[in-house]
Amino acid sequence: MMQLNAEDGGHRKFIMVQLPEATDEKSEAYKAGYKNICEIGKERIRRAGAKILAEHPEAKDLDTGFRVLRVDSSNMKDVYYRADEVTQASLLDAVDNVKEDRSALDLLFGCLVDWGLPLSLPYAEETIAGVPVLNYSDGDLIACFAANVPEAAVRAIAERQPLRAVFRDSSFADSPARINVEEIFRLLSPDTELRVL
């Protein structure tokens, strides 16, 4: 696809799917540091892109970049308990419903899947009112998963009037603060689809 795009100025895209099958420990690939076939595939795409760019200097705007995504379990903790299984410790563990090992990008891409949005569009990381924010496709979705989101950040995001906005439930000190987010968006950006994880 990259070769064809270089030759005719096209904008074709492709999806490569690969199971993370382990490489044989005796193989040259393993000895070179490639622990699974996915790692080999990523390196082949990088090398092919570099070679095509070298062979076609006129195609200076050729996109040879790629994203690597992996299928994983939900970003949310399993919180299904029978009444007799609930303990004080399990209640405290449920205060934050997002799994501890998940990054902001994990949460963003989970939201993209939930909303049925394409995973290939660009996103930018920025800071708004002192908190990190992910801006997907220039305002199609603005996501803020910071630990403590100040009202100033919520207002600044709402003023941009994104199509969608998402926050993390644990980002707010209490229920009134969370309800305030909904009111701010209702006032400043009533057409934004708002979600709280």
PDB file of C-alpha atoms in Angstrom, residues 2-3 6 42-57 59 62-66:
ATOM      1  CA  MET A   2       2.779   2.425   0.877  1.00  0.00           C
ATOM      2  CA  GLN A   3       4.538   1.617  -2.418  1.00  0.00           C
ATOM      3  CA  ALA A   6       4.301   6.612  -3.330  1.00  0.00           C
ATOM      4  CA  LYS A  42       6.447  -3.659  13.164  1.00  0.00           C
ATOM      5  CA  GLU A  43      10.107  -3.599  12.177  1.00  0.00           C
ATOM      6  CA  ARG A  44       9.327  -4.761   8.632  1.00  0.00           C
ATOM      7  CA  ILE A  45       6.789  -1.927   8.223  1.00  0.00           C
ATOM      8  CA  ARG A  46       9.331   0.608   9.526  1.00  0.00           C
ATOM      9  CA  ARG A  47      12.021  -0.650   7.141  1.00  0.00           C
ATOM     10  CA  ALA A  48       9.633  -0.815   4.178  1.00  0.00           C
ATOM     11  CA  GLY A  49       8.530   2.779   4.841  1.00  0.00           C
ATOM     12  CA  ALA A  50      12.123   4.018   5.061  1.00  0.00           C
ATOM     13  CA  LYS A  51      13.067   2.183   1.844  1.00  0.00           C
ATOM     14  CA  ILE A  52      10.064   3.542  -0.065  1.00  0.00           C
ATOM     15  CA  LEU A  53      10.809   7.097   1.095  1.00  0.00           C
ATOM     16  CA  ALA A  54      14.445   6.685   0.009  1.00  0.00           C
ATOM     17  CA  GLU A  55      13.398   5.366  -3.420  1.00  0.00           C
ATOM     18  CA  HIS A  56      10.703   8.036  -3.918  1.00  0.00           C
ATOM     19  CA  PRO A  57      12.073  11.380  -2.675  1.00  0.00           C
ATOM     20  CA  ALA A  59       6.759  11.515  -2.191  1.00  0.00           C
ATOM     21  CA  LEU A  62       3.983   9.975   2.110  1.00  0.00           C
ATOM     22  CA  ASP A  63       2.571   8.657   5.369  1.00  0.00           C
ATOM     23  CA  THR A  64       4.598   5.655   6.497  1.00  0.00           C
ATOM     24  CA  GLY A  65       3.555   5.872  10.130  1.00  0.00           C
ATOM     25  CA  PHE A  66       1.396   3.324  11.868  1.00  0.00           C
TER      26      PHE A  66
END
